[in-house]
mmCIF file of C-alpha atoms in Angstrom:
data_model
loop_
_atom_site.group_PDB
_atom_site.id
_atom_site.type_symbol
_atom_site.label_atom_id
_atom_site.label_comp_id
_atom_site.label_asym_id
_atom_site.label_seq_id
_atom_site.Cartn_x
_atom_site.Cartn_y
_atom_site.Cartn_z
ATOM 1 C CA UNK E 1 -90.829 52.218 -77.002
ATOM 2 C CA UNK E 2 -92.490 53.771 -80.363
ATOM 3 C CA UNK E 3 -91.683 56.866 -79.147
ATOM 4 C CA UNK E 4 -88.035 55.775 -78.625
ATOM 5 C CA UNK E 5 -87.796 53.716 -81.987
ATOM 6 C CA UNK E 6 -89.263 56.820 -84.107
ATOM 7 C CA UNK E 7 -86.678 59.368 -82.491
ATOM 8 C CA UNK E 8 -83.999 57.150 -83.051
ATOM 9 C CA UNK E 9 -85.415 56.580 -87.220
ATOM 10 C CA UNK E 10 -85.299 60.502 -87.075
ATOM 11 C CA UNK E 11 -81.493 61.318 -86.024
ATOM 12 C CA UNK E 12 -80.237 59.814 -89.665
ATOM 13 C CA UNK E 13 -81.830 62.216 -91.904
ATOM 14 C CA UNK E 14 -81.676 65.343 -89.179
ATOM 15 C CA UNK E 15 -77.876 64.369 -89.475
ATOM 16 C CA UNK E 16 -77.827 64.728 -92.788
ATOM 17 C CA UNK E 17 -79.751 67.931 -93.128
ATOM 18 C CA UNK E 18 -77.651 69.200 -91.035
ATOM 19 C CA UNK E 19 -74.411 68.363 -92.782
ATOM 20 C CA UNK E 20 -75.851 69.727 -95.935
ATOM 21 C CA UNK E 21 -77.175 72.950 -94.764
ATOM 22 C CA UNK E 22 -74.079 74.002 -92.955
ATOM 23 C CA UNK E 23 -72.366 72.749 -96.944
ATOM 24 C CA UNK E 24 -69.613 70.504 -95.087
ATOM 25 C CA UNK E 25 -68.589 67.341 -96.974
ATOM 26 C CA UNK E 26 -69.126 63.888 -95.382
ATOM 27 C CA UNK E 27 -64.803 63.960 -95.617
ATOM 28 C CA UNK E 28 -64.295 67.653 -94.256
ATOM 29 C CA UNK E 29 -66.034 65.785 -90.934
ATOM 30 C CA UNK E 30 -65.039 62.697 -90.854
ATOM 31 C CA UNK E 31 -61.722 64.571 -90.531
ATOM 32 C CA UNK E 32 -63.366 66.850 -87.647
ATOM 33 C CA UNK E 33 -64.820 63.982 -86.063
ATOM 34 C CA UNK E 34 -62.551 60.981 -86.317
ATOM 35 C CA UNK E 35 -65.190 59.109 -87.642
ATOM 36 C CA UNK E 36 -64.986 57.286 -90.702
ATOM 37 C CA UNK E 37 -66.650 58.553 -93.759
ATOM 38 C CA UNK E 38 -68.313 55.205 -93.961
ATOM 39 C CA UNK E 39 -69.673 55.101 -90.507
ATOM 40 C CA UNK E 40 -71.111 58.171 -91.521
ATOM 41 C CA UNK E 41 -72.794 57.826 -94.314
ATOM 42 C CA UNK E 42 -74.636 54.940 -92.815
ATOM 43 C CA UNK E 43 -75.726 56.847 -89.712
ATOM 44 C CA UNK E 44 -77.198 59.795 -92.093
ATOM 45 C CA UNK E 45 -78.945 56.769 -94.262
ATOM 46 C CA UNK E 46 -80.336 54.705 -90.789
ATOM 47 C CA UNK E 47 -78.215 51.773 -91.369
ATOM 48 C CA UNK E 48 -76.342 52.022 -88.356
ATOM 49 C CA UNK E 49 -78.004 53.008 -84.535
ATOM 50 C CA UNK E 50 -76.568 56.370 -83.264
ATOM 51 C CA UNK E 51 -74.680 55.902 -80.312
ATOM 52 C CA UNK E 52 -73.743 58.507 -77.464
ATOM 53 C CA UNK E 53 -69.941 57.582 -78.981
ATOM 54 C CA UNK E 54 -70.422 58.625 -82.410
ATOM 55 C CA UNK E 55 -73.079 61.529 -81.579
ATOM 56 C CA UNK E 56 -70.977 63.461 -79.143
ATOM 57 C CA UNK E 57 -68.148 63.984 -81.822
ATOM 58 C CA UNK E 58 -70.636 65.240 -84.360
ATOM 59 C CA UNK E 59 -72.504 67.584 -81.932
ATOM 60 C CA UNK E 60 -68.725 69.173 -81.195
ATOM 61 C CA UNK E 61 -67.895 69.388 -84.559
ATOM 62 C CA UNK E 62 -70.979 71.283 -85.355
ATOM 63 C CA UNK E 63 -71.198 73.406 -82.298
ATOM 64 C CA UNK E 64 -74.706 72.263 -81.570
ATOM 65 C CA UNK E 65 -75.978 70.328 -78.390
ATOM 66 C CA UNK E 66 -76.706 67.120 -78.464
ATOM 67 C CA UNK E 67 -80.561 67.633 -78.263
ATOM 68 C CA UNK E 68 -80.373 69.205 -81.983
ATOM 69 C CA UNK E 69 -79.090 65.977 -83.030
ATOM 70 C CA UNK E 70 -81.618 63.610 -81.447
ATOM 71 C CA UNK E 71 -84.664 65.629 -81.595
ATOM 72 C CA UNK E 72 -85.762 65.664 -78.109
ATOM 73 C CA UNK E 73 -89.407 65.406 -77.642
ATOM 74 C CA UNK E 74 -90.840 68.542 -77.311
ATOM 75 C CA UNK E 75 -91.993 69.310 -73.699
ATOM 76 C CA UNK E 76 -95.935 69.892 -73.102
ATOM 77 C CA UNK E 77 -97.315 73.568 -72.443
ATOM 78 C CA UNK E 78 -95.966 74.733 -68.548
ATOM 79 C CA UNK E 79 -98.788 77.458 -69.181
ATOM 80 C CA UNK E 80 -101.353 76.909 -66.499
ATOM 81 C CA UNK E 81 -104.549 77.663 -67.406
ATOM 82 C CA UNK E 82 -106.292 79.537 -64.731
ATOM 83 C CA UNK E 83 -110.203 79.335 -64.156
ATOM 84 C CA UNK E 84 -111.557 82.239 -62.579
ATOM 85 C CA UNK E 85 -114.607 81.456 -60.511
ATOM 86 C CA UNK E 86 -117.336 83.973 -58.548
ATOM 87 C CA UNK E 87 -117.172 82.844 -54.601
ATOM 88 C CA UNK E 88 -119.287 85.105 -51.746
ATOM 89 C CA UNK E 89 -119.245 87.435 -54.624
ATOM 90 C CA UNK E 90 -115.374 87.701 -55.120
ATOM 91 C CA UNK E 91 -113.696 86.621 -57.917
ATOM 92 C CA UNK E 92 -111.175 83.857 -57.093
ATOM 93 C CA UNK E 93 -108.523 82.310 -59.367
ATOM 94 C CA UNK E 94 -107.297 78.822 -57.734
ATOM 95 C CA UNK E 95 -102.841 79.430 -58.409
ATOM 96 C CA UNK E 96 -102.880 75.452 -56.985
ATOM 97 C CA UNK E 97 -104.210 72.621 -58.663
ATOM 98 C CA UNK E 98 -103.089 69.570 -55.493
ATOM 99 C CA UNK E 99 -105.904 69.623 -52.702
ATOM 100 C CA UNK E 100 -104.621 69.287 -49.333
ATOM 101 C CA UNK E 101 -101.732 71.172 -48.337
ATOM 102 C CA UNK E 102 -101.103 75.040 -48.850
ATOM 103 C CA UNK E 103 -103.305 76.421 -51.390
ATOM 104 C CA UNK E 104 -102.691 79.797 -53.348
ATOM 105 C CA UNK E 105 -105.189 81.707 -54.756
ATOM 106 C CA UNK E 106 -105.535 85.230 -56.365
ATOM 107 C CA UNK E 107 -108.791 87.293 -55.003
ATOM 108 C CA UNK E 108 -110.210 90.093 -56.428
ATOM 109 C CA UNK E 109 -112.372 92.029 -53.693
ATOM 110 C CA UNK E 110 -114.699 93.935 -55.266
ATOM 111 C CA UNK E 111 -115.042 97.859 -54.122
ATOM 112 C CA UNK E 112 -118.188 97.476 -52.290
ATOM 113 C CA UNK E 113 -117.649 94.794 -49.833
ATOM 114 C CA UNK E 114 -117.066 96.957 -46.878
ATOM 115 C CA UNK E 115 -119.453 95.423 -44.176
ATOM 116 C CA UNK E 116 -117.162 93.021 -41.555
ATOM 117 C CA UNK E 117 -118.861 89.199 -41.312
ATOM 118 C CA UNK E 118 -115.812 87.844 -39.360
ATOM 119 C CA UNK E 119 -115.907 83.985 -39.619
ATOM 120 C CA UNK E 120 -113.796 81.238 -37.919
ATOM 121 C CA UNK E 121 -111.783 78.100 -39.171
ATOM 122 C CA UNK E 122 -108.887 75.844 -39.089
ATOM 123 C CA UNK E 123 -106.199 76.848 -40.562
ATOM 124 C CA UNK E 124 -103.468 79.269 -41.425
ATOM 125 C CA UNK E 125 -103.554 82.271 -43.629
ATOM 126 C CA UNK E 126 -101.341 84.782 -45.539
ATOM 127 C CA UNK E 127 -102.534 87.960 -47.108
ATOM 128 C CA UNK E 128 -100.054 90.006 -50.269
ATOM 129 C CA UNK E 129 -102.220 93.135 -51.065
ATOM 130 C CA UNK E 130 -100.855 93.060 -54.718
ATOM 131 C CA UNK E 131 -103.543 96.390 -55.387
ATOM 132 C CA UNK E 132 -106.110 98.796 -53.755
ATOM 133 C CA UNK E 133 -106.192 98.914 -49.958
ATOM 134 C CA UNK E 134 -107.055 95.853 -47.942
ATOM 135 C CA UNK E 135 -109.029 95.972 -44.547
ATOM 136 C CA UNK E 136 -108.838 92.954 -42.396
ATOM 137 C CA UNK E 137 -110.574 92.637 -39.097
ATOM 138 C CA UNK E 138 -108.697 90.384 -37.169
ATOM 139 C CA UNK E 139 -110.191 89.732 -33.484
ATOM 140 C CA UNK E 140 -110.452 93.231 -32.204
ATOM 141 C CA UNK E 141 -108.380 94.683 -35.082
ATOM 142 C CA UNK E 142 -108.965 96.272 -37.339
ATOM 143 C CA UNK E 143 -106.612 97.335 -40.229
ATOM 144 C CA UNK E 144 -105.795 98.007 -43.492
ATOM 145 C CA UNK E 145 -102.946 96.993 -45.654
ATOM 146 C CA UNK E 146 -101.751 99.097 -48.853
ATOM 147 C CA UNK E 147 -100.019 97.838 -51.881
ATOM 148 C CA UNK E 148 -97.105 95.081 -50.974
ATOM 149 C CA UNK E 149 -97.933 94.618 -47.717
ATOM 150 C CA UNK E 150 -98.564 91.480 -45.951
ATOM 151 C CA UNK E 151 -100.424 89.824 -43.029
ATOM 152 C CA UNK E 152 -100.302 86.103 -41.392
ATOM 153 C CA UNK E 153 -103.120 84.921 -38.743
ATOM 154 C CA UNK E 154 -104.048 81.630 -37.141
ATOM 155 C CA UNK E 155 -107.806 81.404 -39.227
ATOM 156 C CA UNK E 156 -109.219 80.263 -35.713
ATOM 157 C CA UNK E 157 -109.435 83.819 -34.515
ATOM 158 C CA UNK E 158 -112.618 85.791 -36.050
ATOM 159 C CA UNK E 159 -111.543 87.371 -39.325
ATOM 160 C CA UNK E 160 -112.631 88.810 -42.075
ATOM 161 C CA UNK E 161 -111.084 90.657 -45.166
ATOM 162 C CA UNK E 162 -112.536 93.321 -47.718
ATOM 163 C CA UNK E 163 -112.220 96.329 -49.590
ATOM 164 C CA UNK E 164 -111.296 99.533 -46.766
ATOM 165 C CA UNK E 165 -114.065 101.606 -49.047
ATOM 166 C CA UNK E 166 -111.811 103.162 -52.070
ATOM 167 C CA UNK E 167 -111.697 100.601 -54.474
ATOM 168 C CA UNK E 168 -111.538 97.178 -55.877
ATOM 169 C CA UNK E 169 -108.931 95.015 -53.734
ATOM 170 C CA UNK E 170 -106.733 92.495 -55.482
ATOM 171 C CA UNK E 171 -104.621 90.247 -53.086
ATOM 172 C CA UNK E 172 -102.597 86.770 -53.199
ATOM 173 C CA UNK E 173 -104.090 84.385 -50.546
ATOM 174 C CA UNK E 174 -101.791 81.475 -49.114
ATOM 175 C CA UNK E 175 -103.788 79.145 -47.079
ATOM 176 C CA UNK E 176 -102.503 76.233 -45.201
ATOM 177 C CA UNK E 177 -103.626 73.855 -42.766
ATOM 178 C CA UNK E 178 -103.370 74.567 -39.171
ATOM 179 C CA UNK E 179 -100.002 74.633 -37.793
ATOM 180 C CA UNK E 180 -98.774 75.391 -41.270
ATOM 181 C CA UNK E 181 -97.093 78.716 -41.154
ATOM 182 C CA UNK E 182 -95.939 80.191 -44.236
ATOM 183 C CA UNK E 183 -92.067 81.901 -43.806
ATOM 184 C CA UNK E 184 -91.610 85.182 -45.923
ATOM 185 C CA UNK E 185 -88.913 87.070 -45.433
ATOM 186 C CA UNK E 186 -88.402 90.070 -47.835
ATOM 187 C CA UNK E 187 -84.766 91.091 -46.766
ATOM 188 C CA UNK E 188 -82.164 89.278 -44.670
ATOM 189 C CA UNK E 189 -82.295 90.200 -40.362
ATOM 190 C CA UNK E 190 -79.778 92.554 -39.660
ATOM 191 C CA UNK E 191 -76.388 90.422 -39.047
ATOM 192 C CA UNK E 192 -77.068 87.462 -41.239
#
């Protein structure tokens, strides 16, 4: 409620300031407003509680939205901050912060991890090469995946994913629980 009661001290004097900067008299809006000079004057000196009914007038007249007039809190930093960490000698960077669920992460493969160690799990994976050339051994595949290309495998097949032996690898991992398949689709079918 402090919060509340200190934003609503604060809409008097931003009033005001307002008024004043744009040089309009407290008559020239009354007139624009319909409000009574009075009524006015006691809003810009906190005598009298802004209301939605008095405050909507004023933001019109001034061609400002109503969140210039009561100050709304500012909202926190949507900036993630993103902790790189070393993992079988990869770099990983966690994009998800909920456990459980599908997790996103950004891995950065270095050049020299060539040699296949194919490991098995539960889950659910998809693959973005966002740079460098990707080779995944999957089963008795073996591939590799350029720039903007994707892959999706059931993690309970042998697998493993590294550099294909020209360069650092950077890629966007989506990993999900099993029976969680991601659904990407880049362009519409044909006919929808």
């Amino acid at each position: 409620m402090d919060k509340i009661a200190k934003a609503l001290s604060e809409v008097g004097p931003r009033l005001k300031r307002l008024r004043t900067r744009r040089d309009i008299t407290l008559a020239a809006l009354s007139e624009a407003t319909g409000i009574s000079k009075s009524t006015l004057s006691r809003l810009e000196s906190g005598q009298r509680k802004p209301n939605l009914e008095l405050l909507l007038p004023i933001a019109q007249a001034h061609q400002v939205p109503l969140d210039e007039l009561v100050g709304m809190p500012e909202v926190g930093d949507p900036r993630i901050r993103l902790t790189p960490r070393r993992a079988h000698g990869r770099v990983v960077v966690p994009l998800t912060r909920q456990p459980g669920g599908i997790t996103a992460w950004k891995i950065l493969v270095p050049a020299d991890q060539t040699e296949p160690e194919p490991r098995v799990h539960e889950g659910y994976e998809w693959l973005y090469v966002l740079s460098g050339r990707l080779r995944l051994v999957l089963a008795e595949r073996d591939l590799v995946l350029t720039t903007g290309q994707v892959a999706e495998f059931d993690t309970r097949l042998p697998h493993w994913f590294g550099s294909a032996g020209t360069g650092a690898v950077e890629i966007l991992s989506l990993f999900g629980p099993q029976g969680e398949r991601m659904h990407v689709r880049a362009r519409p079918r044909a006919g929808s």
